[in-house]
Tab-separated table of C-alpha atoms and ligand atoms in Angstrom:
chain	number	residue	atom	x	y	z
I	118	UNK	CA	-39.708	31.623	49.081
I	119	UNK	CA	-41.957	29.199	50.893
I	120	UNK	CA	-40.829	26.170	52.808
I	121	UNK	CA	-42.275	22.772	52.105
I	122	UNK	CA	-43.297	20.315	54.824
I	123	UNK	CA	-39.908	18.604	54.389
I	124	UNK	CA	-38.189	22.029	54.709
I	125	UNK	CA	-37.237	22.115	51.017
I	126	UNK	CA	-37.766	25.449	49.324
I	127	UNK	CA	-40.600	26.112	46.906
I	128	UNK	CA	-39.860	28.715	44.246
I	129	UNK	CA	-42.176	31.708	44.123
I	130	UNK	CA	-44.341	31.630	41.009
I	131	UNK	CA	-45.833	34.405	38.898
I	132	UNK	CA	-48.504	33.538	36.371
I	133	UNK	CA	-49.428	35.831	33.491
I	134	UNK	CA	-52.592	35.111	31.505
I	135	UNK	CA	-55.437	33.549	33.467
I	136	UNK	CA	-57.849	32.485	30.704
I	137	UNK	CA	-59.210	28.996	30.095
I	138	UNK	CA	-55.834	27.261	30.329
I	139	UNK	CA	-53.776	29.567	32.555
I	140	UNK	CA	-56.472	29.873	35.205
I	141	UNK	CA	-56.745	26.113	35.682
I	142	UNK	CA	-52.963	25.583	35.572
I	143	UNK	CA	-52.188	28.355	38.069
I	144	UNK	CA	-55.027	27.032	40.243
I	145	UNK	CA	-53.276	23.665	40.415
I	146	UNK	CA	-50.009	25.280	41.555
I	147	UNK	CA	-51.857	27.241	44.246
I	148	UNK	CA	-53.578	24.063	45.444
I	149	UNK	CA	-50.174	22.355	45.618
I	150	UNK	CA	-48.957	25.050	48.046
I	151	UNK	CA	-46.968	27.367	45.767
I	152	UNK	CA	-47.243	31.077	46.425
I	153	UNK	CA	-48.435	32.699	43.208
I	154	UNK	CA	-48.601	36.264	41.946
I	155	UNK	CA	-50.912	36.753	38.966
I	156	UNK	CA	-51.407	39.315	36.225
I	157	UNK	CA	-53.860	39.158	33.334
I	158	UNK	CA	-55.387	41.711	30.970
I	159	UNK	CA	-58.839	41.357	32.538
I	160	UNK	CA	-58.548	41.162	36.334
I	161	UNK	CA	-61.973	39.549	36.615
I	162	UNK	CA	-60.562	36.384	35.018
I	163	UNK	CA	-58.165	36.049	37.981
I	164	UNK	CA	-60.715	36.684	40.775
I	165	UNK	CA	-61.067	32.991	41.699
I	166	UNK	CA	-57.260	32.703	42.005
I	167	UNK	CA	-57.064	35.828	44.191
I	168	UNK	CA	-59.786	34.361	46.404
I	169	UNK	CA	-57.707	31.171	46.629
I	170	UNK	CA	-54.709	33.156	47.948
I	171	UNK	CA	-52.856	34.497	44.885
I	172	UNK	CA	-51.468	38.049	44.944
I	173	UNK	CA	-52.275	40.529	42.158
I	174	UNK	CA	-49.557	42.405	40.235
I	175	UNK	CA	-50.213	45.535	38.177
I	176	UNK	CA	-47.951	44.538	35.264
I	177	UNK	CA	-45.877	41.615	33.955
I	178	UNK	CA	-42.695	43.316	35.221
I	179	UNK	CA	-44.150	43.709	38.737
I	180	UNK	CA	-45.208	40.057	38.644
I	181	UNK	CA	-41.671	39.068	37.609
I	182	UNK	CA	-40.057	41.111	40.401
I	183	UNK	CA	-41.940	38.968	42.922
I	184	UNK	CA	-41.067	35.572	41.459
I	185	UNK	CA	-38.347	33.015	40.880
I	186	UNK	CA	-40.224	31.394	38.010
I	187	UNK	CA	-42.595	33.283	35.693
I	188	UNK	CA	-45.120	31.483	33.506
I	189	UNK	CA	-46.922	33.132	30.592
I	190	UNK	CA	-50.061	31.659	29.013
I	191	UNK	CA	-51.532	34.391	26.832
I	192	UNK	CA	-53.174	34.296	23.388
I	193	UNK	CA	-50.991	35.208	20.409
I	194	UNK	CA	-47.295	35.702	19.623
I	195	UNK	CA	-47.871	39.495	19.787
I	196	UNK	CA	-49.147	39.077	23.370
I	197	UNK	CA	-46.103	36.954	24.269
I	198	UNK	CA	-43.813	39.588	22.810
I	199	UNK	CA	-45.429	42.372	24.794
I	200	UNK	CA	-45.694	40.550	28.145
I	201	UNK	CA	-42.112	39.234	28.041
I	202	UNK	CA	-40.077	41.687	25.966
I	203	UNK	CA	-41.692	45.108	26.537
I	204	UNK	CA	-38.738	47.235	27.731
I	205	UNK	CA	-40.687	48.868	30.591
I	206	UNK	CA	-43.565	46.569	31.550
I	207	UNK	CA	-42.302	43.192	30.330
I	208	UNK	CA	-41.258	40.170	32.383
I	209	UNK	CA	-37.573	40.469	31.472
I	210	UNK	CA	-37.484	44.089	32.676
I	211	UNK	CA	-38.785	42.855	36.063
I	212	UNK	CA	-36.191	40.049	36.246
I	213	UNK	CA	-33.312	42.296	35.272
I	214	UNK	CA	-32.014	43.046	38.765
I	215	UNK	CA	-31.221	39.495	39.779
I	216	UNK	CA	-33.235	37.259	42.035
I	217	UNK	CA	-32.799	34.479	44.456
I	218	UNK	CA	-34.395	31.300	43.255
I	219	UNK	CA	-33.975	27.666	42.454
I	220	UNK	CA	-31.515	28.522	39.707
I	221	UNK	CA	-30.471	31.856	41.326
I	222	UNK	CA	-31.088	33.482	37.964
I	223	UNK	CA	-34.826	33.151	37.460
I	224	UNK	CA	-36.644	31.234	34.750
I	225	UNK	CA	-39.313	32.478	32.355
I	226	UNK	CA	-41.528	29.821	30.790
I	227	UNK	CA	-43.819	30.662	27.896
I	228	UNK	CA	-46.607	28.083	27.620
I	229	UNK	CA	-48.587	29.968	24.960
I	230	UNK	CA	-48.714	28.309	21.524
I	231	UNK	CA	-46.479	30.764	19.690
I	232	UNK	CA	-43.881	31.185	16.937
I	233	UNK	CA	-40.704	29.085	17.292
I	234	UNK	CA	-38.640	32.066	16.103
I	235	UNK	CA	-40.053	34.220	18.911
I	236	UNK	CA	-39.037	31.559	21.451
I	237	UNK	CA	-35.492	31.711	20.060
I	238	UNK	CA	-35.476	35.524	20.356
I	239	UNK	CA	-36.778	35.410	23.947
I	240	UNK	CA	-34.127	32.840	24.944
I	241	UNK	CA	-31.422	35.082	23.470
I	242	UNK	CA	-32.676	38.243	25.192
I	243	UNK	CA	-33.115	36.357	28.495
I	244	UNK	CA	-29.587	34.954	28.350
I	245	UNK	CA	-28.203	38.476	27.929
I	246	UNK	CA	-29.476	39.333	31.439
I	247	UNK	CA	-28.713	35.962	33.072
I	248	UNK	CA	-32.276	34.636	32.952
I	249	UNK	CA	-33.168	31.211	31.541
I	250	UNK	CA	-36.091	30.914	29.127
I	251	UNK	CA	-38.114	27.861	28.141
I	252	UNK	CA	-40.831	27.463	25.501
I	253	UNK	CA	-43.313	24.935	26.870
I	254	UNK	CA	-46.559	24.750	24.907
I	255	UNK	CA	-49.110	22.161	25.908
I	256	UNK	CA	-51.723	19.804	24.533
I	257	UNK	CA	-54.649	18.179	26.302
I	258	UNK	CA	-57.195	20.967	26.294
I	259	UNK	CA	-59.203	22.556	29.069
I	260	UNK	CA	-59.737	19.093	30.580
I	261	UNK	CA	-55.993	18.364	30.704
I	262	UNK	CA	-55.345	21.769	32.291
I	263	UNK	CA	-57.920	21.126	35.019
I	264	UNK	CA	-56.815	17.545	35.708
I	265	UNK	CA	-53.053	18.067	35.422
I	266	UNK	CA	-52.805	15.625	32.528
I	267	UNK	CA	-51.327	17.936	29.889
I	268	UNK	CA	-48.676	16.908	27.429
I	269	UNK	CA	-45.919	19.531	27.844
I	270	UNK	CA	-43.367	20.026	25.045
I	271	UNK	CA	-40.324	21.899	26.246
I	272	UNK	CA	-37.581	23.708	24.360
I	273	UNK	CA	-34.564	25.460	25.902
I	274	UNK	CA	-31.895	24.621	28.439
I	275	UNK	CA	-32.104	21.068	29.796
I	276	UNK	CA	-30.879	22.254	33.202
I	277	UNK	CA	-33.762	24.726	33.501
I	278	UNK	CA	-36.155	21.997	32.311
I	279	UNK	CA	-34.890	19.623	35.022
I	280	UNK	CA	-35.030	22.335	37.707
I	281	UNK	CA	-38.769	22.684	37.119
I	282	UNK	CA	-39.552	18.949	37.299
I	283	UNK	CA	-41.773	19.214	40.428
I	284	UNK	CA	-43.857	21.926	38.748
I	285	UNK	CA	-44.236	20.039	35.452
I	286	UNK	CA	-45.535	17.053	37.424
I	287	UNK	CA	-48.362	19.175	38.859
I	288	UNK	CA	-49.392	20.486	35.438
I	289	UNK	CA	-48.962	17.506	33.176
I	290	UNK	CA	-48.530	13.774	32.806
I	291	UNK	CA	-46.398	13.584	29.633
I	292	UNK	CA	-43.485	15.998	29.927
I	293	UNK	CA	-40.605	15.926	27.472
I	294	UNK	CA	-37.568	18.039	26.635
I	295	UNK	CA	-37.524	18.447	22.844
I	296	UNK	CA	-34.241	20.318	22.320
I	297	UNK	CA	-33.031	23.904	22.262
I	298	UNK	CA	-35.076	27.129	22.161
I	299	UNK	CA	-38.090	26.899	19.817
I	300	UNK	CA	-38.166	23.086	19.695
I	301	UNK	CA	-41.110	22.927	22.126
I	302	UNK	CA	-43.051	25.190	19.747
I	303	UNK	CA	-42.033	23.100	16.726
I	304	UNK	CA	-43.342	19.986	18.522
I	305	UNK	CA	-46.599	21.822	19.237
I	306	UNK	CA	-46.871	22.662	15.527
I	307	UNK	CA	-46.613	18.945	14.769
I	308	UNK	CA	-49.421	18.449	17.267
I	309	UNK	CA	-51.604	21.103	15.595
I	310	UNK	CA	-50.990	19.597	12.141
I	311	UNK	CA	-52.259	16.281	13.567
I	312	UNK	CA	-55.303	17.985	15.113
I	313	UNK	CA	-56.155	19.796	11.853
I	314	UNK	CA	-56.694	16.574	9.901
I	315	UNK	CA	-58.333	14.902	12.875
I	316	UNK	CA	-60.923	17.673	13.389
I	317	UNK	CA	-61.825	17.562	9.685
I	318	UNK	CA	-62.399	13.811	10.053
I	319	UNK	CA	-64.394	14.035	13.303
I	320	UNK	CA	-66.730	16.748	12.023
I	321	UNK	CA	-67.236	15.291	8.538
I	322	UNK	CA	-67.955	11.845	10.019
I	323	UNK	CA	-70.602	13.212	12.391
I	324	UNK	CA	-72.210	15.268	9.615
I	325	UNK	CA	-72.284	12.166	7.417
I	326	UNK	CA	-73.774	9.996	10.186
I	327	UNK	CA	-76.524	12.541	10.831
I	328	UNK	CA	-77.315	12.861	7.122
I	329	UNK	CA	-77.760	9.093	6.610
I	330	UNK	CA	-79.951	8.745	9.707
I	331	UNK	CA	-77.646	6.982	12.191
I	332	UNK	CA	-78.255	7.189	15.928
I	333	UNK	CA	-75.095	9.211	16.520
I	334	UNK	CA	-74.765	8.284	20.196
I	335	UNK	CA	-74.653	4.592	19.322
I	336	UNK	CA	-72.488	5.126	16.229
I	337	UNK	CA	-69.996	7.118	18.319
I	338	UNK	CA	-69.780	4.242	20.806
I	339	UNK	CA	-68.758	1.929	17.939
I	340	UNK	CA	-66.095	4.119	16.373
I	341	UNK	CA	-64.646	5.758	19.488
I	342	UNK	CA	-62.562	2.725	20.495
I	343	UNK	CA	-61.697	1.440	17.013
I	344	UNK	CA	-58.861	2.439	14.725
I	345	UNK	CA	-60.438	5.880	14.232
I	346	UNK	CA	-60.377	6.720	17.944
I	347	UNK	CA	-58.695	9.971	19.045
I	348	UNK	CA	-58.678	12.615	21.781
I	349	UNK	CA	-60.751	14.909	19.561
I	350	UNK	CA	-63.350	12.211	18.915
I	351	UNK	CA	-63.588	11.108	22.575
I	352	UNK	CA	-63.707	14.600	24.074
I	353	UNK	CA	-65.261	16.797	21.398
I	354	UNK	CA	-67.565	14.217	19.750
I	355	UNK	CA	-69.833	14.041	22.834
I	356	UNK	CA	-69.801	17.863	23.115
I	357	UNK	CA	-71.014	18.087	19.501
I	358	UNK	CA	-73.827	15.629	20.204
I	359	UNK	CA	-74.846	17.701	23.279
I	360	UNK	CA	-74.710	20.813	21.052
I	361	UNK	CA	-72.116	22.269	23.439
I	362	UNK	CA	-70.032	24.650	21.338
I	363	UNK	CA	-68.362	26.575	24.181
I	364	UNK	CA	-64.532	26.670	24.059
I	365	UNK	CA	-62.447	24.426	25.086
I	366	UNK	CA	-60.131	25.620	22.447
I	367	UNK	CA	-61.165	28.787	20.598
I	368	UNK	CA	-61.320	28.774	16.803
I	369	UNK	CA	-59.382	32.059	16.627
I	370	UNK	CA	-56.476	30.443	18.495
I	371	UNK	CA	-56.538	27.378	16.242
I	372	UNK	CA	-56.381	29.540	13.116
I	373	UNK	CA	-53.405	31.360	14.681
I	374	UNK	CA	-51.691	27.979	15.124
I	375	UNK	CA	-52.511	26.767	11.609
I	376	UNK	CA	-51.035	29.962	10.143
I	377	UNK	CA	-47.845	29.534	12.183
I	378	UNK	CA	-47.603	25.912	10.956
I	379	UNK	CA	-48.165	27.012	7.339
I	380	UNK	CA	-45.484	29.718	7.645
I	381	UNK	CA	-42.988	27.334	9.247
I	382	UNK	CA	-43.650	24.637	6.623
I	383	UNK	CA	-43.363	27.196	3.800
I	384	UNK	CA	-40.012	28.359	5.166
I	385	UNK	CA	-38.690	24.812	4.660
I	386	UNK	CA	-40.378	24.429	1.239
I	387	UNK	CA	-42.841	21.831	2.591
I	388	UNK	CA	-46.390	21.668	1.230
I	389	UNK	CA	-49.050	20.775	3.858
I	390	UNK	CA	-52.360	20.804	1.952
I	391	UNK	CA	-54.421	19.288	4.802
I	392	UNK	CA	-53.532	22.248	7.041
I	393	UNK	CA	-54.297	24.625	4.138
I	394	UNK	CA	-57.815	23.208	3.908
I	395	UNK	CA	-58.402	23.327	7.669
I	396	UNK	CA	-57.153	26.944	7.773
I	397	UNK	CA	-59.586	27.912	4.990
I	398	UNK	CA	-62.636	26.259	6.577
I	399	UNK	CA	-61.902	27.599	10.076
I	400	UNK	CA	-61.246	31.087	8.645
I	401	UNK	CA	-64.678	30.953	7.008
I	402	UNK	CA	-66.150	30.134	10.425
I	403	UNK	CA	-64.401	33.178	11.902
I	404	UNK	CA	-65.966	35.328	9.170
I	405	UNK	CA	-69.334	33.774	10.058
I	406	UNK	CA	-68.927	34.940	13.698
I	407	UNK	CA	-67.523	31.809	15.396
I	408	UNK	CA	-64.087	33.150	16.416
I	409	UNK	CA	-64.645	32.540	20.132
I	410	UNK	CA	-66.540	29.265	19.751
I	411	UNK	CA	-64.845	25.905	20.371
I	412	UNK	CA	-63.064	24.122	17.517
I	413	UNK	CA	-65.808	21.456	17.529
I	414	UNK	CA	-67.991	24.118	15.814
I	415	UNK	CA	-66.406	22.992	12.535
I	416	UNK	CA	-69.362	20.613	12.425
I	417	UNK	CA	-71.478	23.698	11.612
I	418	UNK	CA	-69.513	24.491	8.444
I	419	UNK	CA	-71.796	23.960	5.476
I	420	UNK	CA	-69.918	25.817	2.741
I	421	UNK	CA	-72.652	28.430	2.522
I	422	UNK	CA	-70.914	31.111	4.614
H	1577	LIG	P1	-57.809	32.481	26.640
H	1577	LIG	O1	-58.928	31.876	27.403
H	1577	LIG	O2	-58.125	33.554	25.641
H	1577	LIG	O3	-56.708	32.998	27.682
H	1577	LIG	C1	-55.662	33.869	27.371
H	1577	LIG	C2	-55.565	34.849	28.549
H	1577	LIG	O4	-54.429	35.675	28.377
H	1577	LIG	C3	-56.795	35.763	28.590
H	1577	LIG	O5	-57.267	35.829	29.910
H	1577	LIG	C4	-56.242	37.082	28.105
H	1577	LIG	O6	-56.867	38.229	28.630
H	1577	LIG	C5	-54.815	37.013	28.606
H	1577	LIG	N1	-53.960	37.895	27.815
H	1577	LIG	C6	-53.858	37.955	26.475
H	1577	LIG	N2	-52.977	38.899	26.116
H	1577	LIG	C7	-52.518	39.445	27.263
H	1577	LIG	C8	-51.605	40.475	27.554
H	1577	LIG	N3	-50.973	41.131	26.564
H	1577	LIG	N4	-51.379	40.775	28.844
H	1577	LIG	C9	-52.025	40.118	29.834
H	1577	LIG	N5	-52.923	39.126	29.623
H	1577	LIG	C10	-53.152	38.797	28.342
H	1577	LIG	O7	-57.022	31.353	25.836
H	1577	LIG	P2	-56.662	29.853	26.297
H	1577	LIG	O8	-57.639	28.913	25.710
H	1577	LIG	O9	-56.370	29.825	27.755
H	1577	LIG	O10	-55.314	29.640	25.449
H	1577	LIG	C11	-54.085	30.254	25.824
H	1577	LIG	C12	-52.980	29.784	24.888
H	1577	LIG	O11	-52.866	28.357	24.983
H	1577	LIG	C13	-53.248	30.080	23.402
H	1577	LIG	O12	-52.045	30.369	22.754
H	1577	LIG	C14	-53.840	28.768	22.892
H	1577	LIG	O13	-53.601	28.630	21.506
H	1577	LIG	C15	-53.079	27.758	23.724
H	1577	LIG	N6	-53.748	26.485	23.990
H	1577	LIG	C16	-55.065	26.430	24.283
H	1577	LIG	C17	-55.665	25.194	24.542
H	1577	LIG	C18	-57.126	25.061	24.864
H	1577	LIG	O14	-57.657	23.947	24.750
H	1577	LIG	N7	-57.807	26.115	25.281
H	1577	LIG	C19	-54.896	24.031	24.512
H	1577	LIG	C20	-53.542	24.120	24.238
H	1577	LIG	C21	-52.972	25.362	23.983
H	1577	LIG	P3	-58.428	38.569	28.342
H	1577	LIG	O15	-59.157	37.724	29.345
H	1577	LIG	O16	-58.543	40.030	28.561
H	1577	LIG	O17	-58.700	38.153	26.907
């Protein structure tokens, strides 16, 4: 453990998954003085963090052995399952032998957007070995990750949530405990349902404006602060006008989220036709080769495949 200027103890962090989001978030913890160990599938994506003082681990379990708090920010539920639950290389296998730490048991925090049921399973398996688990997906995009202005939606034990307060404050600006295991992920699904309809609106509106001959820069200035304003419009609208289709948020990850939302809704008998439509249009973009492009590329959908 490291000592703060005021002699309080900083927990040792491990960070698994250093892509668009994880890299920026771990970078903020390093800048705030936390000692961080990192592991990611492609080491190159962690080079900047290693140069900034992070240590490299060869596996999630090795990363967990060196930490009091382990964060995961990978891609899909299958990745979460393997990095946390793999019996030999997973985080929980590395935390098995007991650690010192702020809670004296260790905390694993999955920040990936993943299945609520997997969060429940992880919390159960963690509890069996005396580790606390939180699901803590985020919203606010690459910009929020860089600036520490994410909205963080947390499920799991309230005590573990409170213990991590100083860390949440470095990563986000709107941090809320949503209930027991899986409730953070359910909140994130609400968020993705909102985004689905919003992205359809943003992209259709800009396609319409272009078609009828508006100056889109001026038109955007009018609508951005009216009743139709939104994060997607303010942040992705200008990217569309600059023809910047880099992710941000990758289409393949959004389709993953929409399918989780559809499955969860179906399991309650709820029909969510707006999400159905968004899932179909974004899936067509994946088939057309846009899987790794940003979600603003929906503006390129023309129904012609
Ligand atoms: P990303 O750039 O693809 O980053 C994911 C990172 O995790 C990649 O570096 C990937 O390795 C690594 N990884 C994946 N599976 C792994 C495994 N089994 N073991 C070790 N490392 C593994 O994606 P992102 O945009 O940061 O998004 C991460 C998660 O946050 C996703 O669930 C996404 O839906 C969610 N999210 C994203 C945004 C956003 O705006 N980008 C916003 C909110 C939530 P490789 O480099 O080898 O692929």
